[in-house]
Amino acid sequence: MKVVSIRDIHIGKGIPKVVVPLIGRTIEELLLEIKSLQTNFEIIEWRADFLEGIEDITKVKKTLSTLREVLYPTPLLFTFRTHREGGNKIIEDSYYETLLVEVMKTKEVDLIDVELFSPKVTEIMQAAKGTDLFIIMSNHDFEKTPAKEEIIWRLKRMQELDAHIPKIAVMPNNPTDVLTLLDATYTMYSLYADRPIITMAMASTGVISRLAGEVFGSAATFGSGVASSAPGQIPAVDLKYILGLIHTKQE
């Protein structure tokens, strides 16, 4: 199993890493979010789809540079979540590609999120070749939990596309859906994965999947800072504490 190492953070080894999203609309709000964090977390995600003026590449780069300076050496994940996968803003597919490629060129981020079902996924992955970036390839289903076989297929497809970390989030409509997600996670982890994977079931029904990832093979989880970026996120401080308890019992 490959491990994704960013400075002293090793994704895929030991306790699942906690990712905390920043969702401020302005640089001022983003800096206040950072200041309010109660402890250090392994990875910070900038959810750029919340930024006012995201269509201005110059503004994006300036904001990113400020975040990088303030947060270093904490690994920084850049995410523009498209509207079709639960994001905050609608943009053209061509601009999605342009945005991600321009962010890659800045060398100000450590990881970048690329959506599996983006029409531009091939072009974006091609642009990422030769860079030092780690790619988290993602898929979010806010309507349902796909069948176990479909979840595994999507994760395997991300691996085939050379994503460093495949990630999937699904919406459970009942506890059985959560079991489906966890079963698919363990099967992928134990039989097919040669790199870290991240999986979760959303909403209150799926909270257990955010806590028990280490048991089933998920290498990271997302916890809220000032506010959550997806249904079912719990405060990152509480998340770190619970993960620590589970990890201790696993040893």
PDB file of C-alpha atoms in Angstrom:
ATOM      1  CA  MET A   1       0.000   0.000   0.000  1.00  0.00           C
ATOM      2  CA  LYS A   2       1.440   3.352  -1.048  1.00  0.00           C
ATOM      3  CA  VAL A   3       1.525   6.152   1.520  1.00  0.00           C
ATOM      4  CA  VAL A   4       1.024   9.788   0.508  1.00  0.00           C
ATOM      5  CA  SER A   5       3.574  11.793   2.496  1.00  0.00           C
ATOM      6  CA  ILE A   6       3.460  15.596   2.708  1.00  0.00           C
ATOM      7  CA  ARG A   7       6.225  16.808   4.987  1.00  0.00           C
ATOM      8  CA  ASP A   8       5.493  15.025   8.303  1.00  0.00           C
ATOM      9  CA  ILE A   9       1.904  14.016   7.428  1.00  0.00           C
ATOM     10  CA  HIS A  10       1.536  10.456   6.122  1.00  0.00           C
ATOM     11  CA  ILE A  11      -1.870   9.672   4.606  1.00  0.00           C
ATOM     12  CA  GLY A  12      -2.528   5.948   4.574  1.00  0.00           C
ATOM     13  CA  LYS A  13      -0.439   5.229   7.653  1.00  0.00           C
ATOM     14  CA  GLY A  14      -1.704   5.174  11.227  1.00  0.00           C
ATOM     15  CA  ILE A  15      -4.672   7.126  12.491  1.00  0.00           C
ATOM     16  CA  PRO A  16      -6.937   8.661   9.789  1.00  0.00           C
ATOM     17  CA  LYS A  17      -5.981  12.231   9.045  1.00  0.00           C
ATOM     18  CA  VAL A  18      -8.466  15.036   9.789  1.00  0.00           C
ATOM     19  CA  VAL A  19      -9.201  17.496   6.979  1.00  0.00           C
ATOM     20  CA  VAL A  20     -10.764  20.825   7.981  1.00  0.00           C
ATOM     21  CA  PRO A  21     -12.506  22.895   5.282  1.00  0.00           C
ATOM     22  CA  LEU A  22     -12.345  26.689   5.009  1.00  0.00           C
ATOM     23  CA  ILE A  23     -15.495  28.168   3.456  1.00  0.00           C
ATOM     24  CA  GLY A  24     -15.054  31.930   3.853  1.00  0.00           C
ATOM     25  CA  ARG A  25     -16.407  34.169   1.090  1.00  0.00           C
ATOM     26  CA  THR A  26     -13.553  36.679   1.375  1.00  0.00           C
ATOM     27  CA  ILE A  27      -9.916  36.585   2.412  1.00  0.00           C
ATOM     28  CA  GLU A  28     -10.914  38.352   5.630  1.00  0.00           C
ATOM     29  CA  GLU A  29     -13.427  35.624   6.485  1.00  0.00           C
ATOM     30  CA  LEU A  30     -10.924  32.919   5.600  1.00  0.00           C
ATOM     31  CA  LEU A  31      -8.287  34.396   7.901  1.00  0.00           C
ATOM     32  CA  LEU A  32     -10.828  34.623  10.735  1.00  0.00           C
ATOM     33  CA  GLU A  33     -11.664  30.959  10.200  1.00  0.00           C
ATOM     34  CA  ILE A  34      -7.997  30.029  10.468  1.00  0.00           C
ATOM     35  CA  LYS A  35      -7.580  32.137  13.604  1.00  0.00           C
ATOM     36  CA  SER A  36     -10.572  30.454  15.246  1.00  0.00           C
ATOM     37  CA  LEU A  37      -9.263  26.890  14.778  1.00  0.00           C
ATOM     38  CA  GLN A  38      -8.834  25.419  18.246  1.00  0.00           C
ATOM     39  CA  THR A  39      -5.942  23.115  17.475  1.00  0.00           C
ATOM     40  CA  ASN A  40      -3.643  22.092  14.664  1.00  0.00           C
ATOM     41  CA  PHE A  41      -5.061  19.714  12.077  1.00  0.00           C
ATOM     42  CA  GLU A  42      -3.300  17.502   9.603  1.00  0.00           C
ATOM     43  CA  ILE A  43      -4.766  19.010   6.408  1.00  0.00           C
ATOM     44  CA  ILE A  44      -6.637  22.219   5.577  1.00  0.00           C
ATOM     45  CA  GLU A  45      -9.012  22.274   2.597  1.00  0.00           C
ATOM     46  CA  TRP A  46      -9.827  25.539   0.868  1.00  0.00           C
ATOM     47  CA  ARG A  47     -13.307  25.196  -0.594  1.00  0.00           C
ATOM     48  CA  ALA A  48     -12.797  27.814  -3.270  1.00  0.00           C
ATOM     49  CA  ASP A  49     -16.361  27.499  -4.622  1.00  0.00           C
ATOM     50  CA  PHE A  50     -17.444  29.693  -1.672  1.00  0.00           C
ATOM     51  CA  LEU A  51     -15.120  32.560  -2.651  1.00  0.00           C
ATOM     52  CA  GLU A  52     -16.724  35.724  -3.978  1.00  0.00           C
ATOM     53  CA  GLY A  53     -15.115  36.519  -7.312  1.00  0.00           C
ATOM     54  CA  ILE A  54     -13.935  32.987  -8.003  1.00  0.00           C
ATOM     55  CA  GLU A  55     -14.144  33.817 -11.722  1.00  0.00           C
ATOM     56  CA  ASP A  56     -11.151  36.163 -11.298  1.00  0.00           C
ATOM     57  CA  ILE A  57      -8.029  33.998 -11.570  1.00  0.00           C
ATOM     58  CA  THR A  58      -5.827  36.813 -10.262  1.00  0.00           C
ATOM     59  CA  LYS A  59      -7.950  37.069  -7.115  1.00  0.00           C
ATOM     60  CA  VAL A  60      -7.861  33.308  -6.648  1.00  0.00           C
ATOM     61  CA  LYS A  61      -4.069  33.263  -6.866  1.00  0.00           C
ATOM     62  CA  LYS A  62      -3.703  36.187  -4.470  1.00  0.00           C
ATOM     63  CA  THR A  63      -6.015  34.569  -1.934  1.00  0.00           C
ATOM     64  CA  LEU A  64      -4.239  31.250  -2.308  1.00  0.00           C
ATOM     65  CA  SER A  65      -0.834  32.858  -1.763  1.00  0.00           C
ATOM     66  CA  THR A  66      -2.041  34.458   1.472  1.00  0.00           C
ATOM     67  CA  LEU A  67      -3.493  31.182   2.736  1.00  0.00           C
ATOM     68  CA  ARG A  68      -0.305  29.316   1.898  1.00  0.00           C
ATOM     69  CA  GLU A  69       1.812  31.816   3.815  1.00  0.00           C
ATOM     70  CA  VAL A  70      -0.423  31.729   6.896  1.00  0.00           C
ATOM     71  CA  LEU A  71      -0.952  27.963   6.982  1.00  0.00           C
ATOM     72  CA  TYR A  72       2.506  26.636   6.092  1.00  0.00           C
ATOM     73  CA  PRO A  73       3.682  23.938   6.825  1.00  0.00           C
ATOM     74  CA  THR A  74       0.170  22.454   7.168  1.00  0.00           C
ATOM     75  CA  PRO A  75      -0.719  20.618   3.931  1.00  0.00           C
ATOM     76  CA  LEU A  76      -3.212  22.585   1.845  1.00  0.00           C
ATOM     77  CA  LEU A  77      -5.892  20.981  -0.326  1.00  0.00           C
ATOM     78  CA  PHE A  78      -7.532  23.072  -3.063  1.00  0.00           C
ATOM     79  CA  THR A  79     -11.120  22.125  -3.886  1.00  0.00           C
ATOM     80  CA  PHE A  80     -13.639  23.680  -6.213  1.00  0.00           C
ATOM     81  CA  ARG A  81     -16.715  21.565  -5.690  1.00  0.00           C
ATOM     82  CA  THR A  82     -18.939  21.841  -8.758  1.00  0.00           C
ATOM     83  CA  HIS A  83     -22.626  22.530  -8.363  1.00  0.00           C
ATOM     84  CA  ARG A  84     -23.600  19.136  -9.740  1.00  0.00           C
ATOM     85  CA  GLU A  85     -21.727  17.497  -6.874  1.00  0.00           C
ATOM     86  CA  GLY A  86     -23.038  19.730  -4.106  1.00  0.00           C
ATOM     87  CA  GLY A  87     -20.853  22.808  -4.590  1.00  0.00           C
ATOM     88  CA  ASN A  88     -21.735  26.429  -3.964  1.00  0.00           C
ATOM     89  CA  LYS A  89     -21.431  27.885  -7.461  1.00  0.00           C
ATOM     90  CA  ILE A  90     -22.160  27.026 -11.080  1.00  0.00           C
ATOM     91  CA  ILE A  91     -19.295  27.437 -13.560  1.00  0.00           C
ATOM     92  CA  GLU A  92     -18.595  26.175 -17.061  1.00  0.00           C
ATOM     93  CA  ASP A  93     -16.629  22.946 -17.411  1.00  0.00           C
ATOM     94  CA  SER A  94     -14.004  24.793 -19.415  1.00  0.00           C
ATOM     95  CA  TYR A  95     -13.442  27.226 -16.548  1.00  0.00           C
ATOM     96  CA  TYR A  96     -13.246  24.367 -14.059  1.00  0.00           C
ATOM     97  CA  GLU A  97     -10.330  23.006 -16.073  1.00  0.00           C
ATOM     98  CA  THR A  98      -8.699  26.433 -16.401  1.00  0.00           C
ATOM     99  CA  LEU A  99      -9.068  27.095 -12.670  1.00  0.00           C
ATOM    100  CA  LEU A 100      -7.479  23.826 -11.586  1.00  0.00           C
ATOM    101  CA  VAL A 101      -4.640  24.054 -14.100  1.00  0.00           C
ATOM    102  CA  GLU A 102      -3.827  27.641 -13.080  1.00  0.00           C
ATOM    103  CA  VAL A 103      -3.816  26.652  -9.415  1.00  0.00           C
ATOM    104  CA  MET A 104      -1.441  23.792 -10.244  1.00  0.00           C
ATOM    105  CA  LYS A 105       0.947  26.276 -11.826  1.00  0.00           C
ATOM    106  CA  THR A 106       1.170  28.361  -8.641  1.00  0.00           C
ATOM    107  CA  LYS A 107       2.788  25.521  -6.670  1.00  0.00           C
ATOM    108  CA  GLU A 108       1.003  26.971  -3.627  1.00  0.00           C
ATOM    109  CA  VAL A 109      -0.994  23.827  -2.797  1.00  0.00           C
ATOM    110  CA  ASP A 110      -0.034  20.293  -1.841  1.00  0.00           C
ATOM    111  CA  LEU A 111      -3.183  18.505  -2.954  1.00  0.00           C
ATOM    112  CA  ILE A 112      -5.927  19.302  -5.435  1.00  0.00           C
ATOM    113  CA  ASP A 113      -9.395  17.795  -5.779  1.00  0.00           C
ATOM    114  CA  VAL A 114     -10.423  16.569  -9.250  1.00  0.00           C
ATOM    115  CA  GLU A 115     -13.927  15.244  -9.805  1.00  0.00           C
ATOM    116  CA  LEU A 116     -14.136  11.820 -11.423  1.00  0.00           C
ATOM    117  CA  PHE A 117     -17.122  12.679 -13.592  1.00  0.00           C
ATOM    118  CA  SER A 118     -15.874  16.044 -14.809  1.00  0.00           C
ATOM    119  CA  PRO A 119     -15.945  16.144 -18.630  1.00  0.00           C
ATOM    120  CA  LYS A 120     -12.426  17.583 -18.337  1.00  0.00           C
ATOM    121  CA  VAL A 121     -10.968  14.925 -16.034  1.00  0.00           C
ATOM    122  CA  THR A 122      -8.578  13.557 -18.682  1.00  0.00           C
ATOM    123  CA  GLU A 123      -7.208  16.991 -19.554  1.00  0.00           C
ATOM    124  CA  ILE A 124      -6.780  17.946 -15.899  1.00  0.00           C
ATOM    125  CA  MET A 125      -4.956  14.739 -15.047  1.00  0.00           C
ATOM    126  CA  GLN A 126      -2.684  15.241 -18.042  1.00  0.00           C
ATOM    127  CA  ALA A 127      -1.840  18.737 -16.814  1.00  0.00           C
ATOM    128  CA  ALA A 128      -1.002  17.346 -13.375  1.00  0.00           C
ATOM    129  CA  LYS A 129       1.662  15.007 -14.736  1.00  0.00           C
ATOM    130  CA  GLY A 130       5.159  16.166 -13.927  1.00  0.00           C
ATOM    131  CA  THR A 131       4.037  18.287 -10.969  1.00  0.00           C
ATOM    132  CA  ASP A 132       4.620  17.572  -7.286  1.00  0.00           C
ATOM    133  CA  LEU A 133       0.899  17.754  -6.561  1.00  0.00           C
ATOM    134  CA  PHE A 134      -1.095  14.931  -5.076  1.00  0.00           C
ATOM    135  CA  ILE A 135      -4.496  14.387  -6.677  1.00  0.00           C
ATOM    136  CA  ILE A 136      -7.553  13.487  -4.623  1.00  0.00           C
ATOM    137  CA  MET A 137     -10.093  12.266  -7.168  1.00  0.00           C
ATOM    138  CA  SER A 138     -13.614  12.540  -5.848  1.00  0.00           C
ATOM    139  CA  ASN A 139     -17.218  11.655  -6.419  1.00  0.00           C
ATOM    140  CA  HIS A 140     -20.195  12.839  -4.355  1.00  0.00           C
ATOM    141  CA  ASP A 141     -23.685  11.368  -4.586  1.00  0.00           C
ATOM    142  CA  PHE A 142     -26.115  13.583  -2.666  1.00  0.00           C
ATOM    143  CA  GLU A 143     -29.161  11.574  -3.705  1.00  0.00           C
ATOM    144  CA  LYS A 144     -28.407   8.005  -2.709  1.00  0.00           C
ATOM    145  CA  THR A 145     -25.915   5.294  -1.895  1.00  0.00           C
ATOM    146  CA  PRO A 146     -24.962   3.347  -5.024  1.00  0.00           C
ATOM    147  CA  ALA A 147     -24.693  -0.427  -4.910  1.00  0.00           C
ATOM    148  CA  LYS A 148     -21.518  -1.878  -3.415  1.00  0.00           C
ATOM    149  CA  GLU A 149     -20.243  -2.925  -6.835  1.00  0.00           C
ATOM    150  CA  GLU A 150     -20.741   0.592  -8.217  1.00  0.00           C
ATOM    151  CA  ILE A 151     -18.904   2.224  -5.318  1.00  0.00           C
ATOM    152  CA  ILE A 152     -15.975  -0.129  -5.837  1.00  0.00           C
ATOM    153  CA  TRP A 153     -16.007   0.486  -9.596  1.00  0.00           C
ATOM    154  CA  ARG A 154     -15.790   4.248  -9.100  1.00  0.00           C
ATOM    155  CA  LEU A 155     -12.904   3.933  -6.664  1.00  0.00           C
ATOM    156  CA  LYS A 156     -11.083   1.521  -8.965  1.00  0.00           C
ATOM    157  CA  ARG A 157     -11.647   3.887 -11.892  1.00  0.00           C
ATOM    158  CA  MET A 158     -10.043   6.731  -9.943  1.00  0.00           C
ATOM    159  CA  GLN A 159      -7.060   4.489  -9.280  1.00  0.00           C
ATOM    160  CA  GLU A 160      -6.834   3.651 -12.989  1.00  0.00           C
ATOM    161  CA  LEU A 161      -6.770   7.393 -13.764  1.00  0.00           C
ATOM    162  CA  ASP A 162      -3.688   7.726 -11.531  1.00  0.00           C
ATOM    163  CA  ALA A 163      -5.313   9.598  -8.678  1.00  0.00           C
ATOM    164  CA  HIS A 164      -3.091   9.433  -5.616  1.00  0.00           C
ATOM    165  CA  ILE A 165      -6.128   9.214  -3.314  1.00  0.00           C
ATOM    166  CA  PRO A 166      -9.561   8.034  -4.531  1.00  0.00           C
ATOM    167  CA  LYS A 167     -12.451   9.524  -2.541  1.00  0.00           C
ATOM    168  CA  ILE A 168     -16.201   8.913  -2.525  1.00  0.00           C
ATOM    169  CA  ALA A 169     -19.024  10.369  -0.416  1.00  0.00           C
ATOM    170  CA  VAL A 170     -22.568   9.034  -0.592  1.00  0.00           C
ATOM    171  CA  MET A 171     -25.967   9.878   0.878  1.00  0.00           C
ATOM    172  CA  PRO A 172     -27.507   7.119   2.989  1.00  0.00           C
ATOM    173  CA  ASN A 173     -31.281   6.871   3.124  1.00  0.00           C
ATOM    174  CA  ASN A 174     -31.167   4.306   5.923  1.00  0.00           C
ATOM    175  CA  PRO A 175     -28.607   2.482   8.110  1.00  0.00           C
ATOM    176  CA  THR A 176     -28.316  -0.324   5.554  1.00  0.00           C
ATOM    177  CA  ASP A 177     -26.872   2.180   3.086  1.00  0.00           C
ATOM    178  CA  VAL A 178     -24.131   2.993   5.605  1.00  0.00           C
ATOM    179  CA  LEU A 179     -23.313  -0.704   5.870  1.00  0.00           C
ATOM    180  CA  THR A 180     -23.111  -0.847   2.072  1.00  0.00           C
ATOM    181  CA  LEU A 181     -20.592   2.006   2.048  1.00  0.00           C
ATOM    182  CA  LEU A 182     -18.483   0.436   4.798  1.00  0.00           C
ATOM    183  CA  ASP A 183     -18.593  -2.992   3.130  1.00  0.00           C
ATOM    184  CA  ALA A 184     -17.501  -1.469  -0.184  1.00  0.00           C
ATOM    185  CA  THR A 185     -14.727   0.428   1.597  1.00  0.00           C
ATOM    186  CA  TYR A 186     -13.298  -2.672   3.225  1.00  0.00           C
ATOM    187  CA  THR A 187     -13.543  -4.720   0.038  1.00  0.00           C
ATOM    188  CA  MET A 188     -11.771  -2.003  -1.956  1.00  0.00           C
ATOM    189  CA  TYR A 189      -9.135  -1.556   0.732  1.00  0.00           C
ATOM    190  CA  SER A 190      -8.423  -5.243   1.239  1.00  0.00           C
ATOM    191  CA  LEU A 191      -8.649  -6.516  -2.347  1.00  0.00           C
ATOM    192  CA  TYR A 192      -8.004  -3.742  -4.867  1.00  0.00           C
ATOM    193  CA  ALA A 193      -6.462  -0.588  -3.414  1.00  0.00           C
ATOM    194  CA  ASP A 194      -2.744  -0.006  -3.757  1.00  0.00           C
ATOM    195  CA  ARG A 195      -2.977   3.529  -2.350  1.00  0.00           C
ATOM    196  CA  PRO A 196      -4.952   5.380   0.362  1.00  0.00           C
ATOM    197  CA  ILE A 197      -8.707   5.773  -0.126  1.00  0.00           C
ATOM    198  CA  ILE A 198     -11.228   8.070   1.544  1.00  0.00           C
ATOM    199  CA  THR A 199     -14.887   7.141   1.920  1.00  0.00           C
ATOM    200  CA  MET A 200     -17.814   8.471   3.911  1.00  0.00           C
ATOM    201  CA  ALA A 201     -21.575   8.369   4.211  1.00  0.00           C
ATOM    202  CA  MET A 202     -23.081  11.817   4.709  1.00  0.00           C
ATOM    203  CA  ALA A 203     -25.808  13.264   6.947  1.00  0.00           C
ATOM    204  CA  SER A 204     -26.504  12.222  10.543  1.00  0.00           C
ATOM    205  CA  THR A 205     -27.156   8.623   9.505  1.00  0.00           C
ATOM    206  CA  GLY A 206     -23.630   8.343   8.134  1.00  0.00           C
ATOM    207  CA  VAL A 207     -21.690   9.900  11.022  1.00  0.00           C
ATOM    208  CA  ILE A 208     -20.340   6.514  12.117  1.00  0.00           C
ATOM    209  CA  SER A 209     -18.518   6.230   8.777  1.00  0.00           C
ATOM    210  CA  ARG A 210     -16.600   9.422   9.561  1.00  0.00           C
ATOM    211  CA  LEU A 211     -15.503   7.981  12.895  1.00  0.00           C
ATOM    212  CA  ALA A 212     -14.734   4.342  12.077  1.00  0.00           C
ATOM    213  CA  GLY A 213     -12.733   4.775   8.882  1.00  0.00           C
ATOM    214  CA  GLU A 214      -9.600   3.201  10.293  1.00  0.00           C
ATOM    215  CA  VAL A 215     -11.505  -0.043  10.941  1.00  0.00           C
ATOM    216  CA  PHE A 216     -12.706  -0.337   7.332  1.00  0.00           C
ATOM    217  CA  GLY A 217      -9.796   1.230   5.437  1.00  0.00           C
ATOM    218  CA  SER A 218     -10.553   4.926   4.959  1.00  0.00           C
ATOM    219  CA  ALA A 219      -7.387   6.990   5.409  1.00  0.00           C
ATOM    220  CA  ALA A 220      -8.857  10.424   6.183  1.00  0.00           C
ATOM    221  CA  THR A 221     -12.039  12.139   7.270  1.00  0.00           C
ATOM    222  CA  PHE A 222     -13.482  15.645   7.192  1.00  0.00           C
ATOM    223  CA  GLY A 223     -14.436  17.654  10.277  1.00  0.00           C
ATOM    224  CA  SER A 224     -15.868  21.151  10.523  1.00  0.00           C
ATOM    225  CA  GLY A 225     -14.008  24.182  11.782  1.00  0.00           C
ATOM    226  CA  VAL A 226     -16.246  27.269  11.958  1.00  0.00           C
ATOM    227  CA  ALA A 227     -18.903  25.671   9.755  1.00  0.00           C
ATOM    228  CA  SER A 228     -19.417  22.416   7.896  1.00  0.00           C
ATOM    229  CA  SER A 229     -18.988  22.057   4.148  1.00  0.00           C
ATOM    230  CA  ALA A 230     -21.094  18.889   3.816  1.00  0.00           C
ATOM    231  CA  PRO A 231     -23.980  17.210   5.668  1.00  0.00           C
ATOM    232  CA  GLY A 232     -22.934  15.162   8.676  1.00  0.00           C
ATOM    233  CA  GLN A 233     -19.595  16.782   9.435  1.00  0.00           C
ATOM    234  CA  ILE A 234     -18.916  17.050  13.144  1.00  0.00           C
ATOM    235  CA  PRO A 235     -16.553  19.518  14.842  1.00  0.00           C
ATOM    236  CA  ALA A 236     -12.977  18.634  14.033  1.00  0.00           C
ATOM    237  CA  VAL A 237     -11.900  18.880  17.679  1.00  0.00           C
ATOM    238  CA  ASP A 238     -14.434  16.200  18.668  1.00  0.00           C
ATOM    239  CA  LEU A 239     -13.502  14.135  15.631  1.00  0.00           C
ATOM    240  CA  LYS A 240      -9.811  14.070  16.528  1.00  0.00           C
ATOM    241  CA  TYR A 241     -10.633  12.978  20.074  1.00  0.00           C
ATOM    242  CA  ILE A 242     -12.885  10.101  18.960  1.00  0.00           C
ATOM    243  CA  LEU A 243     -10.438   8.955  16.289  1.00  0.00           C
ATOM    244  CA  GLY A 244      -7.736   8.884  18.929  1.00  0.00           C
ATOM    245  CA  LEU A 245      -9.840   6.657  21.174  1.00  0.00           C
ATOM    246  CA  ILE A 246     -10.610   4.228  18.349  1.00  0.00           C
ATOM    247  CA  HIS A 247      -6.967   4.175  17.250  1.00  0.00           C
ATOM    248  CA  THR A 248      -5.832   3.355  20.795  1.00  0.00           C
ATOM    249  CA  LYS A 249      -8.271   0.438  20.982  1.00  0.00           C
ATOM    250  CA  GLN A 250      -7.036  -0.808  17.594  1.00  0.00           C
ATOM    251  CA  GLU A 251      -3.453  -1.060  18.804  1.00  0.00           C
TER     252      GLU A 251
END
